[in-house]
Coordinates of C-alpha atoms and ligand atoms in Angstrom, one line a residue:
M26 CA -28.8 4.8 -7.0
S27 CA -25.6 2.6 -7.8
I28 CA -22.8 2.7 -5.6
D29 CA -20.2 0.9 -8.0
P30 CA -18.4 2.6 -10.8
P31 CA -18.8 1.3 -14.2
F32 CA -16.2 -1.3 -14.1
Q33 CA -17.6 -3.6 -16.4
E34 CA -17.8 -1.2 -19.3
A35 CA -14.2 0.0 -18.5
C36 CA -13.1 -3.5 -19.0
N37 CA -15.0 -4.2 -22.1
A38 CA -13.3 -0.9 -23.7
L39 CA -9.8 -2.4 -22.7
F40 CA -10.7 -5.9 -24.0
K41 CA -12.2 -6.2 -27.2
G42 CA -12.8 -10.2 -27.1
S43 CA -15.1 -11.6 -24.6
L44 CA -14.3 -11.9 -20.7
V45 CA -14.3 -15.1 -19.0
R46 CA -16.7 -15.4 -16.1
A47 CA -15.0 -16.8 -13.2
K48 CA -16.1 -20.7 -12.5
D49 CA -13.6 -22.6 -10.4
E50 CA -11.1 -20.1 -9.0
K51 CA -9.1 -23.0 -7.5
L52 CA -7.8 -23.5 -10.8
V53 CA -5.9 -20.0 -10.7
R54 CA -5.2 -20.4 -6.9
V55 CA -1.6 -20.0 -5.7
E56 CA 0.5 -21.1 -3.0
E57 CA -0.5 -19.6 0.7
C58 CA 1.9 -18.2 3.0
E59 CA 2.0 -16.5 6.5
L60 CA 4.4 -13.6 6.7
P61 CA 7.1 -13.6 9.1
L62 CA 5.7 -12.6 12.3
I63 CA 7.2 -10.0 14.6
D64 CA 6.0 -9.3 18.0
M65 CA 6.9 -5.6 18.9
N66 CA 6.5 -6.3 22.5
C67 CA 10.2 -8.0 22.3
L68 CA 11.5 -4.2 21.4
T69 CA 10.5 -3.3 25.0
L70 CA 12.1 -6.3 26.8
G71 CA 15.9 -6.5 27.4
H72 CA 18.6 -5.8 25.1
K73 CA 19.0 -9.3 23.8
D74 CA 15.5 -9.6 23.1
R75 CA 15.5 -6.3 21.3
E76 CA 18.5 -7.2 19.3
K77 CA 16.8 -10.7 18.0
C78 CA 13.6 -8.8 17.2
M79 CA 15.5 -6.2 15.1
K80 CA 17.4 -9.0 13.2
Q81 CA 14.1 -10.9 12.5
M82 CA 12.7 -7.7 11.1
A83 CA 15.8 -7.0 8.9
Q84 CA 16.0 -10.5 7.6
A85 CA 12.1 -10.6 6.7
A86 CA 12.7 -7.0 5.0
S87 CA 15.5 -8.3 2.8
E88 CA 14.0 -11.9 2.1
W89 CA 10.3 -10.9 1.7
G90 CA 10.1 -7.2 1.6
F91 CA 6.9 -8.3 3.8
F92 CA 6.3 -8.8 7.4
Q93 CA 3.4 -8.8 10.0
V94 CA 3.4 -7.1 13.3
V95 CA 1.5 -7.8 16.6
N96 CA 1.3 -5.6 19.6
H97 CA 2.1 -2.7 17.3
G98 CA 0.3 0.2 19.4
I99 CA -2.8 0.6 17.3
S100 CA -5.8 -0.3 19.1
Q101 CA -8.2 -3.3 17.5
G102 CA -11.1 -0.8 18.2
V103 CA -9.4 2.0 15.9
L104 CA -9.0 -0.6 13.2
Q105 CA -12.4 -1.9 13.3
S106 CA -13.8 1.6 13.1
L107 CA -11.9 2.2 10.4
I108 CA -13.2 -0.6 8.4
C109 CA -16.8 0.4 9.5
E110 CA -16.3 4.0 8.4
Q111 CA -14.8 2.8 5.2
I112 CA -17.6 0.9 4.2
K113 CA -20.0 3.6 5.0
V114 CA -18.0 6.2 2.8
F115 CA -17.8 3.8 0.0
H116 CA -21.4 2.8 0.1
E117 CA -22.4 6.6 -0.9
P118 CA -24.0 6.8 -4.3
L119 CA -21.3 6.9 -7.0
S120 CA -22.6 10.5 -8.2
K121 CA -21.8 11.6 -4.8
K122 CA -18.1 10.1 -4.5
T123 CA -17.4 11.4 -8.0
K124 CA -18.3 15.3 -7.1
E125 CA -15.9 17.8 -6.9
N126 CA -15.2 18.5 -3.6
F127 CA -16.5 15.1 -2.0
L128 CA -15.5 15.1 1.8
N129 CA -13.9 18.5 1.1
L130 CA -11.0 16.8 -0.1
P131 CA -8.7 17.7 -3.1
S132 CA -10.1 16.8 -6.6
N133 CA -9.0 13.2 -7.5
S134 CA -9.1 11.9 -4.3
Y135 CA -11.8 9.4 -5.0
R136 CA -10.4 7.0 -7.9
W137 CA -11.3 4.0 -9.5
G138 CA -10.0 1.5 -12.1
N139 CA -7.1 3.0 -13.7
P140 CA -7.4 5.9 -15.9
D141 CA -3.9 5.1 -17.7
A142 CA -4.2 1.5 -18.2
T143 CA -3.9 0.5 -21.8
C144 CA -4.7 -2.9 -21.5
L145 CA -6.4 -5.4 -19.3
R146 CA -3.6 -6.4 -17.1
Q147 CA -3.2 -2.6 -15.9
F148 CA -6.7 -2.3 -14.8
S149 CA -7.8 -2.5 -11.2
W150 CA -11.2 -3.7 -10.3
S151 CA -11.2 -1.5 -7.2
E152 CA -12.1 1.9 -6.0
A153 CA -9.9 4.1 -3.5
L154 CA -9.8 7.3 -1.4
H155 CA -6.4 8.9 -1.4
I156 CA -5.9 11.2 1.7
S157 CA -2.9 13.3 2.3
L158 CA -2.3 13.6 5.9
A159 CA -2.1 17.1 5.4
D160 CA -5.8 17.2 4.4
I161 CA -7.4 15.3 7.1
S162 CA -8.0 18.2 9.3
R163 CA -10.0 20.1 6.4
M164 CA -12.4 17.1 5.8
D165 CA -16.0 17.6 5.7
G166 CA -17.3 18.5 9.2
Y167 CA -20.6 16.3 9.2
K168 CA -18.4 13.2 8.6
T169 CA -16.8 13.7 11.9
T170 CA -16.7 10.1 12.9
L171 CA -14.8 9.3 9.6
R172 CA -12.5 12.1 10.1
S173 CA -11.9 11.4 13.6
T174 CA -11.2 7.6 12.9
I175 CA -9.0 8.6 10.4
E176 CA -7.1 11.1 12.6
A177 CA -6.8 8.4 15.1
F178 CA -5.3 5.7 12.8
A179 CA -3.1 8.1 10.9
G180 CA -1.3 9.5 14.3
T181 CA -0.4 6.1 15.7
A182 CA 0.5 4.8 12.2
A183 CA 2.7 7.7 11.7
T184 CA 4.7 7.0 15.2
L185 CA 4.8 3.2 14.0
S186 CA 6.1 3.8 10.7
Q187 CA 8.8 6.2 12.0
N188 CA 10.0 3.6 14.8
L189 CA 10.0 0.8 12.3
A190 CA 12.0 3.0 9.8
E191 CA 14.5 3.9 12.4
I192 CA 15.0 0.1 13.4
L193 CA 15.4 -0.8 9.9
A194 CA 17.8 2.1 9.2
Q195 CA 19.9 1.1 12.5
N196 CA 20.2 -2.5 11.4
L197 CA 22.1 -1.0 8.2
G198 CA 24.3 0.5 10.5
V199 CA 22.9 3.9 9.8
K200 CA 22.3 6.1 12.7
S201 CA 20.8 9.3 11.5
N202 CA 17.6 11.5 12.4
Y203 CA 16.8 11.2 8.3
F204 CA 13.3 9.9 9.2
R205 CA 12.5 12.6 11.9
Q206 CA 13.9 15.2 9.6
Y207 CA 12.3 14.3 6.3
C208 CA 9.0 12.3 7.2
A209 CA 6.9 14.8 8.8
P210 CA 3.5 13.3 9.8
Y211 CA 2.0 15.4 7.2
T212 CA 4.2 14.2 4.4
S213 CA 2.6 10.4 4.3
Y214 CA -0.7 9.6 3.1
L215 CA -3.8 7.0 3.4
R216 CA -5.3 5.1 0.8
M217 CA -8.5 3.2 1.5
N218 CA -9.2 0.5 -0.9
R219 CA -12.7 -1.1 -1.7
Y220 CA -12.7 -4.3 -3.8
P221 CA -16.1 -5.0 -5.3
P222 CA -17.1 -8.6 -6.1
C223 CA -15.8 -9.3 -9.7
P224 CA -17.7 -11.8 -12.1
F225 CA -14.5 -12.4 -14.1
S226 CA -11.5 -14.8 -13.7
S227 CA -8.8 -13.5 -11.5
D228 CA -6.4 -14.3 -14.2
Q229 CA -7.8 -12.0 -16.5
V230 CA -8.9 -9.2 -14.3
Y231 CA -7.1 -7.8 -11.1
G232 CA -8.6 -6.3 -7.8
L233 CA -5.3 -4.1 -8.0
M234 CA -2.7 -4.4 -10.6
P235 CA 0.9 -5.7 -9.8
H236 CA 3.0 -2.8 -8.4
T237 CA 5.5 -1.7 -5.8
D238 CA 4.8 1.2 -3.4
S239 CA 6.5 4.3 -3.9
D240 CA 7.3 5.1 -0.3
F241 CA 9.7 4.2 2.4
L242 CA 7.3 1.4 3.9
T243 CA 3.7 0.6 4.1
I244 CA 1.5 -0.2 6.8
L245 CA -1.4 -2.3 5.6
Y246 CA -4.5 -3.4 7.3
Q247 CA -7.0 -5.7 5.5
D248 CA -10.3 -7.4 6.6
Q249 CA -10.2 -11.1 6.7
I250 CA -11.4 -11.8 3.0
G251 CA -7.8 -12.4 1.5
G252 CA -6.5 -11.5 -1.9
L253 CA -3.2 -9.9 -1.3
Q254 CA -0.3 -11.8 -3.1
L255 CA 3.2 -11.0 -3.2
K256 CA 6.1 -12.2 -5.5
K257 CA 8.8 -14.2 -4.3
H258 CA 11.7 -15.5 -6.2
G259 CA 9.3 -15.1 -9.4
R260 CA 6.4 -16.9 -7.9
W261 CA 3.2 -15.4 -6.5
L262 CA 2.2 -16.4 -2.8
A263 CA -1.3 -15.6 -1.5
V264 CA -0.9 -13.9 2.0
I265 CA -3.0 -15.6 4.7
P266 CA -4.8 -12.9 6.7
N267 CA -4.4 -12.5 10.5
P268 CA -6.9 -10.1 12.4
Q269 CA -4.3 -9.3 15.0
S270 CA -1.6 -8.1 12.7
L271 CA -0.8 -5.4 10.5
I272 CA 1.3 -6.1 7.3
I273 CA 4.4 -4.0 6.7
N274 CA 5.8 -4.1 3.4
I275 CA 9.3 -2.1 2.1
G276 CA 8.8 0.4 -0.4
D277 CA 11.0 1.6 -3.3
L278 CA 12.6 4.5 -1.2
F279 CA 13.9 2.0 1.4
Q280 CA 15.1 -0.3 -1.5
V281 CA 17.3 2.6 -2.7
F282 CA 18.2 3.8 1.2
S283 CA 19.6 0.4 2.0
N284 CA 21.3 -0.2 -1.4
N285 CA 19.1 -3.1 -2.3
V286 CA 19.5 -4.9 1.0
Y287 CA 15.7 -4.4 1.9
K288 CA 13.6 -5.3 -1.2
S289 CA 10.5 -3.5 -2.4
M290 CA 8.4 -6.6 -3.6
E291 CA 5.9 -6.5 -6.3
H292 CA 2.7 -7.3 -4.9
R293 CA -1.1 -7.5 -6.2
V294 CA -4.6 -8.1 -5.1
L295 CA -7.0 -10.6 -6.8
A296 CA -10.4 -9.3 -6.9
P297 CA -13.0 -11.1 -4.7
Q298 CA -15.9 -13.0 -6.5
R299 CA -18.7 -13.0 -4.1
V300 CA -18.0 -10.5 -1.1
E301 CA -16.6 -7.1 -1.0
R302 CA -13.3 -6.4 0.3
F303 CA -11.7 -3.6 2.1
S304 CA -8.0 -2.7 3.2
V305 CA -6.3 0.6 4.4
A306 CA -2.7 1.5 3.4
F307 CA -0.4 4.1 5.2
F308 CA 2.3 5.1 2.9
Y309 CA 5.3 6.7 4.9
C310 CA 6.8 9.2 2.5
P311 CA 9.2 12.0 2.9
S312 CA 8.6 15.7 2.0
Y313 CA 9.1 16.3 -1.9
D314 CA 12.3 18.1 -1.4
A315 CA 14.0 15.0 0.6
V316 CA 16.9 13.8 -1.2
I317 CA 17.0 9.8 -1.4
Q318 CA 20.3 8.2 -1.3
S319 CA 21.9 4.9 -0.8
Y320 CA 23.8 3.7 2.4
G321 CA 26.2 1.3 1.4
K322 CA 29.3 0.5 -0.9
P323 CA 29.6 0.6 -4.0
T324 CA 26.4 2.8 -4.1
M325 CA 24.0 1.4 -6.6
Y326 CA 21.9 4.1 -7.0
R327 CA 22.3 7.9 -7.9
K328 CA 20.8 10.6 -5.4
F329 CA 17.3 11.9 -6.5
S330 CA 14.5 13.8 -4.7
F331 CA 11.2 12.4 -4.1
R332 CA 9.6 15.0 -6.1
E333 CA 11.9 13.6 -9.1
Y334 CA 11.0 10.1 -8.4
K335 CA 7.2 11.0 -8.6
Q336 CA 7.4 13.0 -11.7
Q337 CA 9.3 10.1 -13.4
I338 CA 6.6 7.6 -12.2
Q339 CA 3.8 9.8 -13.5
K340 CA 5.8 10.4 -16.8
D341 CA 6.5 6.3 -17.2
V342 CA 2.8 5.6 -16.3
Q343 CA 1.2 8.3 -18.9
A344 CA 3.6 6.8 -21.5
T345 CA 3.0 3.3 -21.2
G346 CA 0.6 2.5 -18.4
D347 CA 3.4 0.8 -16.4
K348 CA 5.8 2.0 -13.7
V349 CA 9.4 1.6 -14.2
G350 CA 10.5 2.6 -10.8
V351 CA 13.9 2.5 -8.9
S352 CA 15.6 0.9 -12.0
R353 CA 15.7 4.4 -13.6
F354 CA 17.9 5.6 -11.1
L355 CA 20.6 2.9 -11.0
L356 CA 24.2 3.9 -11.7
Ligands
AKG24 O1 -5.3 -4.1 -0.7 C1 -4.3 -4.7 -0.2 O2 -4.5 -5.7 0.2 C2 -3.0 -4.0 -1.0 C3 -3.4 -2.6 -1.1 C4 -2.0 -2.1 -1.6 O3 -1.1 -2.7 -2.0 C5 -1.8 -0.7 -2.1 O4 -2.9 0.2 -1.6 O5 -0.8 -0.1 -2.3
FE2_25 FE1 0.8 -1.6 -2.5

């Protein structure tokens, strides 16, 4: 029984020529980088250390849109169990994963490839489980270790994201209880990703197509395989994995909130060639009714609700296969 979705057939349908098998991936390798590293312990020290740490975070959020954090409060044990549980669930037969009610989650929670792709560059050689935090408690009883591990991760990730969001807002001079008010723990969601080995050259088929995240910020935990790349000053950089750290990236909503001070950077994942890769992303999102507005003058974006944003993205993706994103709301 196969565990893998029919990636190759889907790629062939999008690409009428013959796909090039990967021979020497070094040829398409890009420069590697270590993300700015923030030690969250510094926030618990004296006033000076705290201020310095907050400034480092804000600088990374505006220059890179990405940074990594250590001493983040999520135990290594929880993170390792999460990957173990992920391996188990993705190694279920495809027929089970695609069944209505898989894990007692809403339909469309399990996804692979990209049903809206109109060409190969919009395709993703990966599969994913999207889980709203509101749905974790209803997850199938027999998979209790999966559920309890996800619960443990999501609970701490929600606290961490609120903490980070408040620090980043404070750096902008915005003292508000916005995040407490609009980002309740159940409004965020998780995506577990599996990237099976891909026989094709990485300049033809992506593990995950280039995109920005449609949230305030994302907490990413990845295994040690590597493949995540971000675009900085027009150049792709490959992120060197660090087993101790979590990656934080600014999403579209924080770019708007900060009036373009913080950047929601485009990123992508190159599919591994010989081994499978796993990652988990926690997307820190507000409720659908939350109004997103820019703090800063002159204001660059008009106000919009998160619902409006999601609907606009869906419309654009269905029409062209591509997300337009925040530029739709520029004044
Ligand atoms: O797998 C990764 O490293 C990145 C995943 C990602 O960007 C996402 O799920 O939005
Ligand atoms: Fe992403």
